[in-house]
Amino acid sequence: MTVISTGDRMTAYGSAGFAVPPTAGSGTRGEGTKNVTTWGLVIERTVGVGERKHTEAHVVAHITGLREEALAELERRARSHSPEHPRSPKRRRLLRQNDGFLLVIDGAWQSFVTRFTVAELLEDSDAPAVPEPVAEAPTVPHAAPAEPVEQQVERYPDGVPVRPAWLGRDDLP
């Protein structure tokens, strides 16, 4: 199982290290074989107050593997989840459901609910492209790097460099 989570952009990687297109039927279905599927871990929470209260859902990760593995990862996330509200929780309850978990946290004035669900990914209009395998270039032994020459850096009386070390570097964005 491989999980790649980067906010709203997730990528699932197979055992060969290549991106797996998250579509249904990505595994083999048949007798004697295990079905390898991509699962989405979804968190739903109620946000806002009064008339502006509404539910928001976010896919926090994708899991390639068995449903039990996805549920185990979802449970780990549900147990460690710390929502913004309530600020002073009085009671915390984690309940198991068929496809996930329900976290109920009682605050001083009201309860806050977060639903954790595992769902099979059937289609993704913005799925990452499968990268082409890259042939390994022959390795050429490199000469041992020369000892770095200690440069004299101009410093202020308190020891702070006048010119920051990162200034003028080409490898920084």
Coordinates of N, CA and C in Angstrom, one line a residue, residues 9 13 26 29 32 34 70 74 84 100 138 140 150 153 155 165:
R9 N -4.2 17.3 -4.0 CA -3.6 16.6 -5.0 C -2.9 15.3 -4.4
Y13 N 1.0 5.2 -5.8 CA 2.1 4.6 -6.5 C 2.0 3.1 -6.2
S26 N -8.5 -1.2 -11.7 CA -7.1 -1.1 -11.8 C -6.4 -2.4 -11.4
R29 N -9.5 -8.7 -11.5 CA -10.7 -9.3 -10.8 C -10.8 -10.7 -11.4
G32 N -9.0 -16.4 -7.3 CA -7.6 -16.7 -6.8 C -6.7 -15.5 -6.9
K34 N -6.2 -11.2 -5.8 CA -6.6 -10.1 -5.0 C -6.9 -8.9 -5.9
A70 N -7.0 0.4 3.7 CA -7.6 1.8 3.7 C -8.3 2.2 4.9
L74 N -7.5 5.0 7.7 CA -8.5 6.0 8.0 C -8.7 6.0 9.5
E84 N -10.7 22.0 14.6 CA -10.6 23.4 15.1 C -11.6 23.7 16.2
G100 N -16.5 3.6 7.6 CA -15.6 4.6 8.2 C -15.9 4.8 9.7
P138 N 24.2 5.1 -17.5 CA 25.4 4.5 -17.0 C 26.1 5.5 -16.0
V140 N 29.1 7.1 -14.1 CA 30.5 7.4 -14.3 C 31.1 7.7 -12.9
E150 N 37.7 27.3 3.0 CA 37.1 28.2 3.9 C 37.2 29.6 3.4
V153 N 34.1 35.4 5.4 CA 32.8 36.1 5.3 C 32.8 37.3 6.1
R155 N 31.4 40.0 8.5 CA 30.3 39.8 9.5 C 30.2 41.1 10.3
A165 N 23.8 33.8 3.2 CA 24.4 32.7 2.4 C 23.5 32.4 1.2

